């Protein structure tokens, strides 16, 4: 805490100017009448440890970590939660009173909370889940789906070896499907998740055929720019329940804000509007 008693927090990445986190956290500070500021910081990898070690002395109570530092920060943190270790990345830091850095990963929490809020009838145990992609976001999603009780996860990635690495880490409830067969695995799944950047503004489209989707399946995309991706729009036309990716961003921010500023914030329509400004 700074001498003025005003807690500070930041989002640290490179680049970071695109981040919606400052709009989100400053909205919550305002609506809850709390003192504090949340700022973006563009920090290069070589400077990351120096910056993180200096922040507690400047009144910072914590930080969010984004690309490309989510793995690197685990080498710097003094304490790491089990889920951050399992995922192999951290997105939320808490600076303890003695200056030590506590690292957590709230992406999986955000993912499941978004589904629970927007698809309250979702039954994770109903049938297998299908996951497209095998990067860092996929690891968080797989962790949370297994914790929620999904009996089996079918996973497909353009580079098969990355999907096989996830199976090696997470065990026999994961089954790797060749990318060219990814459309076929959707027929078995009541939960379908795109964790790739395909379909995002400025990225190539997601070309997996969706005609095998079960009517009534829950389909969600971690991409939120555009808010309704072509993947989600097609799934909706096929009678699926769709959940966009913005809610995951909002919900993953809740635990950090609560630890830093002492109030658990609400994820509501005003929160969504603030993030979309």
PDB file of C-alpha atoms in Angstrom:
ATOM      1  CA  UNK A   1       0.000   0.000   0.000  1.00  0.00           C
ATOM      2  CA  UNK A   2       1.323   3.433  -0.847  1.00  0.00           C
ATOM      3  CA  UNK A   3       1.749   6.179   1.753  1.00  0.00           C
ATOM      4  CA  UNK A   4      -1.415   7.853   0.473  1.00  0.00           C
ATOM      5  CA  UNK A   5      -3.328   4.665   1.197  1.00  0.00           C
ATOM      6  CA  UNK A   6      -4.506   4.359  -2.400  1.00  0.00           C
ATOM      7  CA  UNK A   7      -4.028   0.802  -3.716  1.00  0.00           C
ATOM      8  CA  UNK A   8      -2.678   0.425  -7.241  1.00  0.00           C
ATOM      9  CA  UNK A   9      -2.884  -2.498  -9.689  1.00  0.00           C
ATOM     10  CA  UNK A  10      -1.778  -3.032 -13.283  1.00  0.00           C
ATOM     11  CA  UNK A  11      -1.986  -5.232 -16.334  1.00  0.00           C
ATOM     12  CA  UNK A  12       1.486  -6.125 -17.588  1.00  0.00           C
ATOM     13  CA  UNK A  13       2.203  -7.401 -21.087  1.00  0.00           C
ATOM     14  CA  UNK A  14       3.767  -6.391 -24.391  1.00  0.00           C
ATOM     15  CA  UNK A  15       1.887  -5.088 -26.252  1.00  0.00           C
ATOM     16  CA  UNK A  16      -0.741  -4.071 -23.726  1.00  0.00           C
ATOM     17  CA  UNK A  17      -2.516  -1.033 -25.193  1.00  0.00           C
ATOM     18  CA  UNK A  18      -5.361  -3.233 -26.511  1.00  0.00           C
ATOM     19  CA  UNK A  19      -6.181  -4.653 -23.060  1.00  0.00           C
ATOM     20  CA  UNK A  20      -9.719  -4.154 -21.773  1.00  0.00           C
ATOM     21  CA  UNK A  21      -8.655  -4.775 -18.182  1.00  0.00           C
ATOM     22  CA  UNK A  22      -8.128  -1.083 -17.265  1.00  0.00           C
ATOM     23  CA  UNK A  23     -11.675  -0.201 -18.408  1.00  0.00           C
ATOM     24  CA  UNK A  24     -13.041  -3.154 -16.467  1.00  0.00           C
ATOM     25  CA  UNK A  25     -11.227  -2.653 -13.163  1.00  0.00           C
ATOM     26  CA  UNK A  26     -11.618   1.122 -13.137  1.00  0.00           C
ATOM     27  CA  UNK A  27     -15.364   0.640 -13.766  1.00  0.00           C
ATOM     28  CA  UNK A  28     -15.559  -1.642 -10.715  1.00  0.00           C
ATOM     29  CA  UNK A  29     -13.562   0.811  -8.602  1.00  0.00           C
ATOM     30  CA  UNK A  30     -15.970   3.586  -9.574  1.00  0.00           C
ATOM     31  CA  UNK A  31     -19.267   1.720  -9.069  1.00  0.00           C
ATOM     32  CA  UNK A  32     -18.100   0.396  -5.700  1.00  0.00           C
ATOM     33  CA  UNK A  33     -16.866   3.827  -4.563  1.00  0.00           C
ATOM     34  CA  UNK A  34     -13.385   2.504  -3.875  1.00  0.00           C
ATOM     35  CA  UNK A  35     -10.087   4.389  -3.890  1.00  0.00           C
ATOM     36  CA  UNK A  36      -7.539   2.946  -6.295  1.00  0.00           C
ATOM     37  CA  UNK A  37      -6.196   2.975  -9.832  1.00  0.00           C
ATOM     38  CA  UNK A  38      -5.548   0.259 -12.409  1.00  0.00           C
ATOM     39  CA  UNK A  39      -3.080   1.000 -15.195  1.00  0.00           C
ATOM     40  CA  UNK A  40      -1.613  -0.715 -18.290  1.00  0.00           C
ATOM     41  CA  UNK A  41       2.153  -1.308 -18.335  1.00  0.00           C
ATOM     42  CA  UNK A  42       4.084  -2.341 -21.443  1.00  0.00           C
ATOM     43  CA  UNK A  43       7.041  -4.295 -20.047  1.00  0.00           C
ATOM     44  CA  UNK A  44       9.638  -6.254 -22.047  1.00  0.00           C
ATOM     45  CA  UNK A  45      10.550  -9.772 -20.929  1.00  0.00           C
ATOM     46  CA  UNK A  46      14.095  -8.783 -19.905  1.00  0.00           C
ATOM     47  CA  UNK A  47      12.703  -6.129 -17.540  1.00  0.00           C
ATOM     48  CA  UNK A  48       9.858  -8.205 -16.071  1.00  0.00           C
ATOM     49  CA  UNK A  49      11.477  -9.304 -12.809  1.00  0.00           C
ATOM     50  CA  UNK A  50      12.947  -5.870 -12.073  1.00  0.00           C
ATOM     51  CA  UNK A  51       9.563  -4.218 -12.608  1.00  0.00           C
ATOM     52  CA  UNK A  52       7.634  -6.792 -10.562  1.00  0.00           C
ATOM     53  CA  UNK A  53      10.031  -6.547  -7.624  1.00  0.00           C
ATOM     54  CA  UNK A  54       9.735  -2.745  -7.572  1.00  0.00           C
ATOM     55  CA  UNK A  55       5.943  -2.502  -7.793  1.00  0.00           C
ATOM     56  CA  UNK A  56       5.106  -3.374  -4.148  1.00  0.00           C
ATOM     57  CA  UNK A  57       7.393  -0.536  -3.022  1.00  0.00           C
ATOM     58  CA  UNK A  58       5.372   1.859  -5.224  1.00  0.00           C
ATOM     59  CA  UNK A  59       2.012   1.061  -3.646  1.00  0.00           C
ATOM     60  CA  UNK A  60       0.932  -1.735  -5.985  1.00  0.00           C
ATOM     61  CA  UNK A  61      -1.117  -4.524  -4.401  1.00  0.00           C
ATOM     62  CA  UNK A  62      -1.154  -6.800  -7.451  1.00  0.00           C
ATOM     63  CA  UNK A  63      -1.186  -7.179 -11.202  1.00  0.00           C
ATOM     64  CA  UNK A  64      -2.646  -9.097 -14.083  1.00  0.00           C
ATOM     65  CA  UNK A  65      -0.155 -10.714 -16.429  1.00  0.00           C
ATOM     66  CA  UNK A  66      -0.880 -11.157 -20.110  1.00  0.00           C
ATOM     67  CA  UNK A  67       0.978 -12.224 -23.281  1.00  0.00           C
ATOM     68  CA  UNK A  68       3.907 -12.881 -23.491  1.00  0.00           C
ATOM     69  CA  UNK A  69       4.677 -13.130 -19.752  1.00  0.00           C
ATOM     70  CA  UNK A  70       2.170 -15.682 -18.391  1.00  0.00           C
ATOM     71  CA  UNK A  71       4.681 -18.559 -18.359  1.00  0.00           C
ATOM     72  CA  UNK A  72       7.787 -16.511 -17.518  1.00  0.00           C
ATOM     73  CA  UNK A  73       6.216 -15.070 -14.381  1.00  0.00           C
ATOM     74  CA  UNK A  74       6.183 -18.546 -12.791  1.00  0.00           C
ATOM     75  CA  UNK A  75       9.993 -18.392 -12.725  1.00  0.00           C
ATOM     76  CA  UNK A  76       9.815 -15.127 -10.752  1.00  0.00           C
ATOM     77  CA  UNK A  77       6.945 -15.687  -8.287  1.00  0.00           C
ATOM     78  CA  UNK A  78       7.699 -16.695  -4.692  1.00  0.00           C
ATOM     79  CA  UNK A  79       4.424 -18.604  -4.242  1.00  0.00           C
ATOM     80  CA  UNK A  80       2.440 -20.398  -6.978  1.00  0.00           C
ATOM     81  CA  UNK A  81      -1.002 -21.973  -6.646  1.00  0.00           C
ATOM     82  CA  UNK A  82      -1.544 -25.590  -7.665  1.00  0.00           C
ATOM     83  CA  UNK A  83      -3.790 -24.586 -10.569  1.00  0.00           C
ATOM     84  CA  UNK A  84      -1.222 -22.139 -11.958  1.00  0.00           C
ATOM     85  CA  UNK A  85       1.402 -24.895 -11.742  1.00  0.00           C
ATOM     86  CA  UNK A  86      -0.890 -27.377 -13.516  1.00  0.00           C
ATOM     87  CA  UNK A  87      -1.772 -24.890 -16.275  1.00  0.00           C
ATOM     88  CA  UNK A  88       1.849 -23.769 -16.560  1.00  0.00           C
ATOM     89  CA  UNK A  89       0.947 -20.084 -16.571  1.00  0.00           C
ATOM     90  CA  UNK A  90      -0.226 -17.311 -14.251  1.00  0.00           C
ATOM     91  CA  UNK A  91      -2.489 -14.354 -15.000  1.00  0.00           C
ATOM     92  CA  UNK A  92      -3.031 -12.888 -11.522  1.00  0.00           C
ATOM     93  CA  UNK A  93      -0.394 -11.711  -9.051  1.00  0.00           C
ATOM     94  CA  UNK A  94      -0.910 -10.639  -5.459  1.00  0.00           C
ATOM     95  CA  UNK A  95       1.877  -8.667  -3.788  1.00  0.00           C
ATOM     96  CA  UNK A  96       2.082  -9.755  -0.167  1.00  0.00           C
ATOM     97  CA  UNK A  97       2.949  -7.357   2.665  1.00  0.00           C
ATOM     98  CA  UNK A  98       6.521  -8.633   2.831  1.00  0.00           C
ATOM     99  CA  UNK A  99       6.926  -7.886  -0.897  1.00  0.00           C
ATOM    100  CA  UNK A 100       6.692 -11.522  -1.992  1.00  0.00           C
ATOM    101  CA  UNK A 101       4.815 -12.343  -5.190  1.00  0.00           C
ATOM    102  CA  UNK A 102       1.906 -14.821  -5.119  1.00  0.00           C
ATOM    103  CA  UNK A 103       0.930 -16.165  -8.572  1.00  0.00           C
ATOM    104  CA  UNK A 104      -2.437 -17.675  -9.533  1.00  0.00           C
ATOM    105  CA  UNK A 105      -4.311 -18.564 -12.711  1.00  0.00           C
ATOM    106  CA  UNK A 106      -7.978 -17.563 -12.785  1.00  0.00           C
ATOM    107  CA  UNK A 107      -8.620 -18.269 -16.496  1.00  0.00           C
ATOM    108  CA  UNK A 108     -10.304 -21.620 -15.818  1.00  0.00           C
ATOM    109  CA  UNK A 109     -12.430 -20.058 -13.076  1.00  0.00           C
ATOM    110  CA  UNK A 110     -13.438 -17.312 -15.515  1.00  0.00           C
ATOM    111  CA  UNK A 111     -14.266 -19.832 -18.224  1.00  0.00           C
ATOM    112  CA  UNK A 112     -16.588 -21.931 -16.037  1.00  0.00           C
ATOM    113  CA  UNK A 113     -18.183 -18.888 -14.341  1.00  0.00           C
ATOM    114  CA  UNK A 114     -19.036 -17.445 -17.765  1.00  0.00           C
ATOM    115  CA  UNK A 115     -20.800 -20.668 -18.753  1.00  0.00           C
ATOM    116  CA  UNK A 116     -22.631 -20.963 -15.418  1.00  0.00           C
ATOM    117  CA  UNK A 117     -23.901 -17.389 -15.723  1.00  0.00           C
ATOM    118  CA  UNK A 118     -25.001 -17.580 -19.354  1.00  0.00           C
ATOM    119  CA  UNK A 119     -26.047 -21.247 -19.594  1.00  0.00           C
ATOM    120  CA  UNK A 120     -27.355 -22.092 -16.104  1.00  0.00           C
ATOM    121  CA  UNK A 121     -28.791 -25.436 -17.275  1.00  0.00           C
ATOM    122  CA  UNK A 122     -25.418 -26.672 -18.534  1.00  0.00           C
ATOM    123  CA  UNK A 123     -24.648 -30.210 -17.354  1.00  0.00           C
ATOM    124  CA  UNK A 124     -20.896 -30.887 -17.680  1.00  0.00           C
ATOM    125  CA  UNK A 125     -21.362 -34.581 -16.883  1.00  0.00           C
ATOM    126  CA  UNK A 126     -23.858 -35.156 -19.726  1.00  0.00           C
ATOM    127  CA  UNK A 127     -21.362 -36.226 -22.385  1.00  0.00           C
ATOM    128  CA  UNK A 128     -17.838 -35.542 -23.682  1.00  0.00           C
ATOM    129  CA  UNK A 129     -16.527 -32.057 -24.367  1.00  0.00           C
ATOM    130  CA  UNK A 130     -14.704 -31.133 -27.577  1.00  0.00           C
ATOM    131  CA  UNK A 131     -11.849 -28.625 -27.357  1.00  0.00           C
ATOM    132  CA  UNK A 132     -10.263 -26.957 -30.390  1.00  0.00           C
ATOM    133  CA  UNK A 133      -6.708 -25.828 -29.715  1.00  0.00           C
ATOM    134  CA  UNK A 134      -3.959 -26.891 -27.314  1.00  0.00           C
ATOM    135  CA  UNK A 135      -2.222 -23.666 -26.227  1.00  0.00           C
ATOM    136  CA  UNK A 136      -2.113 -21.996 -22.829  1.00  0.00           C
ATOM    137  CA  UNK A 137      -5.817 -21.097 -22.882  1.00  0.00           C
ATOM    138  CA  UNK A 138      -6.705 -24.700 -23.707  1.00  0.00           C
ATOM    139  CA  UNK A 139      -4.789 -25.893 -20.628  1.00  0.00           C
ATOM    140  CA  UNK A 140      -6.889 -23.635 -18.405  1.00  0.00           C
ATOM    141  CA  UNK A 141     -10.112 -24.778 -20.109  1.00  0.00           C
ATOM    142  CA  UNK A 142      -9.202 -28.476 -19.845  1.00  0.00           C
ATOM    143  CA  UNK A 143      -8.346 -28.102 -16.152  1.00  0.00           C
ATOM    144  CA  UNK A 144     -11.676 -26.430 -15.394  1.00  0.00           C
ATOM    145  CA  UNK A 145     -13.752 -28.862 -17.491  1.00  0.00           C
ATOM    146  CA  UNK A 146     -12.220 -31.861 -15.727  1.00  0.00           C
ATOM    147  CA  UNK A 147     -12.819 -30.198 -12.337  1.00  0.00           C
ATOM    148  CA  UNK A 148     -16.451 -29.533 -13.332  1.00  0.00           C
ATOM    149  CA  UNK A 149     -17.008 -33.234 -13.996  1.00  0.00           C
ATOM    150  CA  UNK A 150     -16.795 -33.607 -17.771  1.00  0.00           C
ATOM    151  CA  UNK A 151     -16.287 -37.369 -18.265  1.00  0.00           C
ATOM    152  CA  UNK A 152     -14.051 -37.130 -21.334  1.00  0.00           C
ATOM    153  CA  UNK A 153     -12.419 -34.436 -23.470  1.00  0.00           C
ATOM    154  CA  UNK A 154     -11.816 -34.796 -27.202  1.00  0.00           C
ATOM    155  CA  UNK A 155      -9.049 -32.391 -28.192  1.00  0.00           C
ATOM    156  CA  UNK A 156      -7.773 -31.375 -31.606  1.00  0.00           C
ATOM    157  CA  UNK A 157      -5.024 -28.978 -32.610  1.00  0.00           C
ATOM    158  CA  UNK A 158      -3.421 -28.014 -35.907  1.00  0.00           C
ATOM    159  CA  UNK A 159      -0.070 -29.171 -34.478  1.00  0.00           C
ATOM    160  CA  UNK A 160      -0.930 -32.609 -33.096  1.00  0.00           C
ATOM    161  CA  UNK A 161       2.125 -32.862 -30.842  1.00  0.00           C
ATOM    162  CA  UNK A 162       0.800 -29.991 -28.673  1.00  0.00           C
ATOM    163  CA  UNK A 163      -2.489 -31.829 -28.122  1.00  0.00           C
ATOM    164  CA  UNK A 164      -0.545 -34.969 -27.244  1.00  0.00           C
ATOM    165  CA  UNK A 165       1.435 -32.949 -24.684  1.00  0.00           C
ATOM    166  CA  UNK A 166      -1.857 -32.043 -22.980  1.00  0.00           C
ATOM    167  CA  UNK A 167      -2.922 -35.691 -22.935  1.00  0.00           C
ATOM    168  CA  UNK A 168       0.429 -36.599 -21.352  1.00  0.00           C
ATOM    169  CA  UNK A 169      -0.149 -34.004 -18.619  1.00  0.00           C
ATOM    170  CA  UNK A 170      -3.869 -34.535 -17.983  1.00  0.00           C
ATOM    171  CA  UNK A 171      -4.274 -38.267 -18.506  1.00  0.00           C
ATOM    172  CA  UNK A 172      -6.670 -40.779 -19.963  1.00  0.00           C
ATOM    173  CA  UNK A 173      -9.806 -38.610 -19.911  1.00  0.00           C
ATOM    174  CA  UNK A 174      -8.267 -36.736 -22.881  1.00  0.00           C
ATOM    175  CA  UNK A 175      -8.376 -38.185 -26.390  1.00  0.00           C
ATOM    176  CA  UNK A 176      -6.452 -36.557 -29.242  1.00  0.00           C
ATOM    177  CA  UNK A 177      -8.197 -36.235 -32.624  1.00  0.00           C
ATOM    178  CA  UNK A 178      -6.414 -35.326 -35.877  1.00  0.00           C
ATOM    179  CA  UNK A 179      -7.177 -31.735 -36.983  1.00  0.00           C
ATOM    180  CA  UNK A 180      -8.618 -32.972 -40.298  1.00  0.00           C
ATOM    181  CA  UNK A 181     -11.120 -35.026 -38.266  1.00  0.00           C
ATOM    182  CA  UNK A 182     -12.003 -32.226 -35.825  1.00  0.00           C
ATOM    183  CA  UNK A 183     -15.478 -31.750 -37.331  1.00  0.00           C
ATOM    184  CA  UNK A 184     -16.321 -35.399 -36.638  1.00  0.00           C
ATOM    185  CA  UNK A 185     -15.575 -35.157 -32.908  1.00  0.00           C
ATOM    186  CA  UNK A 186     -18.320 -32.538 -32.509  1.00  0.00           C
ATOM    187  CA  UNK A 187     -20.984 -35.223 -33.051  1.00  0.00           C
ATOM    188  CA  UNK A 188     -20.221 -36.770 -29.645  1.00  0.00           C
ATOM    189  CA  UNK A 189     -19.918 -33.552 -27.643  1.00  0.00           C
ATOM    190  CA  UNK A 190     -22.515 -31.640 -25.611  1.00  0.00           C
ATOM    191  CA  UNK A 191     -19.886 -28.979 -24.839  1.00  0.00           C
ATOM    192  CA  UNK A 192     -17.732 -27.471 -27.601  1.00  0.00           C
ATOM    193  CA  UNK A 193     -14.989 -24.887 -26.999  1.00  0.00           C
ATOM    194  CA  UNK A 194     -12.794 -22.954 -29.429  1.00  0.00           C
ATOM    195  CA  UNK A 195      -9.628 -21.957 -27.576  1.00  0.00           C
ATOM    196  CA  UNK A 196      -7.708 -21.007 -30.747  1.00  0.00           C
ATOM    197  CA  UNK A 197      -7.358 -17.468 -32.105  1.00  0.00           C
ATOM    198  CA  UNK A 198      -8.907 -18.600 -35.410  1.00  0.00           C
ATOM    199  CA  UNK A 199     -11.887 -16.407 -36.240  1.00  0.00           C
ATOM    200  CA  UNK A 200     -10.522 -13.392 -34.353  1.00  0.00           C
ATOM    201  CA  UNK A 201     -10.366 -10.054 -36.176  1.00  0.00           C
ATOM    202  CA  UNK A 202      -7.141 -10.096 -38.192  1.00  0.00           C
ATOM    203  CA  UNK A 203      -6.647 -13.877 -37.899  1.00  0.00           C
ATOM    204  CA  UNK A 204      -7.523 -16.672 -40.377  1.00  0.00           C
ATOM    205  CA  UNK A 205     -11.035 -18.148 -40.129  1.00  0.00           C
ATOM    206  CA  UNK A 206     -11.830 -21.323 -38.187  1.00  0.00           C
ATOM    207  CA  UNK A 207     -12.494 -23.825 -40.978  1.00  0.00           C
ATOM    208  CA  UNK A 208     -13.696 -26.811 -38.931  1.00  0.00           C
ATOM    209  CA  UNK A 209     -17.050 -28.017 -40.376  1.00  0.00           C
ATOM    210  CA  UNK A 210     -19.817 -27.635 -37.797  1.00  0.00           C
ATOM    211  CA  UNK A 211     -22.617 -29.680 -39.374  1.00  0.00           C
ATOM    212  CA  UNK A 212     -21.980 -32.476 -36.823  1.00  0.00           C
ATOM    213  CA  UNK A 213     -22.907 -30.258 -33.857  1.00  0.00           C
ATOM    214  CA  UNK A 214     -25.653 -31.646 -31.616  1.00  0.00           C
ATOM    215  CA  UNK A 215     -28.763 -29.491 -31.430  1.00  0.00           C
ATOM    216  CA  UNK A 216     -28.842 -28.001 -27.925  1.00  0.00           C
ATOM    217  CA  UNK A 217     -25.083 -28.383 -27.381  1.00  0.00           C
ATOM    218  CA  UNK A 218     -23.293 -25.636 -25.470  1.00  0.00           C
ATOM    219  CA  UNK A 219     -20.840 -23.887 -27.801  1.00  0.00           C
ATOM    220  CA  UNK A 220     -18.433 -21.222 -26.585  1.00  0.00           C
ATOM    221  CA  UNK A 221     -15.551 -19.295 -28.141  1.00  0.00           C
ATOM    222  CA  UNK A 222     -12.714 -17.686 -26.191  1.00  0.00           C
ATOM    223  CA  UNK A 223     -12.397 -15.098 -28.968  1.00  0.00           C
ATOM    224  CA  UNK A 224     -14.434 -11.942 -28.188  1.00  0.00           C
ATOM    225  CA  UNK A 225     -13.392  -9.686 -31.095  1.00  0.00           C
ATOM    226  CA  UNK A 226     -15.792  -9.992 -32.852  1.00  0.00           C
ATOM    227  CA  UNK A 227     -18.203 -10.657 -29.996  1.00  0.00           C
ATOM    228  CA  UNK A 228     -20.205 -13.136 -32.070  1.00  0.00           C
ATOM    229  CA  UNK A 229     -17.678 -15.037 -34.161  1.00  0.00           C
ATOM    230  CA  UNK A 230     -18.642 -16.887 -37.331  1.00  0.00           C
ATOM    231  CA  UNK A 231     -18.180 -20.092 -35.305  1.00  0.00           C
ATOM    232  CA  UNK A 232     -20.792 -18.954 -32.757  1.00  0.00           C
ATOM    233  CA  UNK A 233     -23.167 -17.592 -35.400  1.00  0.00           C
ATOM    234  CA  UNK A 234     -23.148 -20.912 -37.290  1.00  0.00           C
ATOM    235  CA  UNK A 235     -23.618 -22.884 -34.061  1.00  0.00           C
ATOM    236  CA  UNK A 236     -26.591 -20.706 -33.136  1.00  0.00           C
ATOM    237  CA  UNK A 237     -28.170 -21.351 -36.536  1.00  0.00           C
ATOM    238  CA  UNK A 238     -27.786 -25.088 -35.886  1.00  0.00           C
ATOM    239  CA  UNK A 239     -29.782 -24.797 -32.649  1.00  0.00           C
ATOM    240  CA  UNK A 240     -26.917 -24.692 -30.162  1.00  0.00           C
ATOM    241  CA  UNK A 241     -26.748 -22.604 -26.991  1.00  0.00           C
ATOM    242  CA  UNK A 242     -23.902 -20.139 -27.540  1.00  0.00           C
ATOM    243  CA  UNK A 243     -21.817 -18.232 -24.988  1.00  0.00           C
ATOM    244  CA  UNK A 244     -19.400 -15.529 -26.178  1.00  0.00           C
ATOM    245  CA  UNK A 245     -15.855 -15.109 -24.883  1.00  0.00           C
ATOM    246  CA  UNK A 246     -16.185 -11.695 -23.251  1.00  0.00           C
ATOM    247  CA  UNK A 247     -17.673 -13.145 -20.059  1.00  0.00           C
ATOM    248  CA  UNK A 248     -14.573 -15.250 -19.459  1.00  0.00           C
ATOM    249  CA  UNK A 249     -12.456 -12.078 -19.512  1.00  0.00           C
ATOM    250  CA  UNK A 250     -14.831 -10.431 -17.040  1.00  0.00           C
ATOM    251  CA  UNK A 251     -15.116 -13.359 -14.637  1.00  0.00           C
ATOM    252  CA  UNK A 252     -11.381 -14.165 -14.565  1.00  0.00           C
ATOM    253  CA  UNK A 253     -10.844 -10.626 -13.260  1.00  0.00           C
ATOM    254  CA  UNK A 254     -13.133 -11.071 -10.231  1.00  0.00           C
ATOM    255  CA  UNK A 255     -10.802 -12.971  -7.828  1.00  0.00           C
ATOM    256  CA  UNK A 256      -7.905 -10.557  -8.392  1.00  0.00           C
ATOM    257  CA  UNK A 257     -10.028  -7.460  -7.898  1.00  0.00           C
ATOM    258  CA  UNK A 258     -11.469  -8.910  -4.686  1.00  0.00           C
ATOM    259  CA  UNK A 259      -8.015  -9.659  -3.264  1.00  0.00           C
ATOM    260  CA  UNK A 260      -6.562  -6.275  -4.258  1.00  0.00           C
ATOM    261  CA  UNK A 261      -9.419  -3.944  -3.390  1.00  0.00           C
ATOM    262  CA  UNK A 262     -11.426  -5.883  -0.781  1.00  0.00           C
ATOM    263  CA  UNK A 263     -14.797  -6.057  -2.574  1.00  0.00           C
ATOM    264  CA  UNK A 264     -16.136  -8.856  -4.783  1.00  0.00           C
ATOM    265  CA  UNK A 265     -17.357  -7.136  -7.977  1.00  0.00           C
ATOM    266  CA  UNK A 266     -20.499  -7.998  -9.935  1.00  0.00           C
ATOM    267  CA  UNK A 267     -20.338  -9.198 -13.527  1.00  0.00           C
ATOM    268  CA  UNK A 268     -23.484  -7.624 -14.984  1.00  0.00           C
ATOM    269  CA  UNK A 269     -24.649  -5.785 -18.113  1.00  0.00           C
ATOM    270  CA  UNK A 270     -22.937  -2.575 -16.954  1.00  0.00           C
ATOM    271  CA  UNK A 271     -19.660  -4.487 -16.583  1.00  0.00           C
ATOM    272  CA  UNK A 272     -19.965  -5.811 -20.137  1.00  0.00           C
ATOM    273  CA  UNK A 273     -20.713  -2.327 -21.413  1.00  0.00           C
ATOM    274  CA  UNK A 274     -17.672  -0.903 -19.616  1.00  0.00           C
ATOM    275  CA  UNK A 275     -15.385  -3.538 -21.156  1.00  0.00           C
ATOM    276  CA  UNK A 276     -16.772  -2.865 -24.639  1.00  0.00           C
ATOM    277  CA  UNK A 277     -16.290   0.919 -24.496  1.00  0.00           C
TER     278      UNK A 277
END
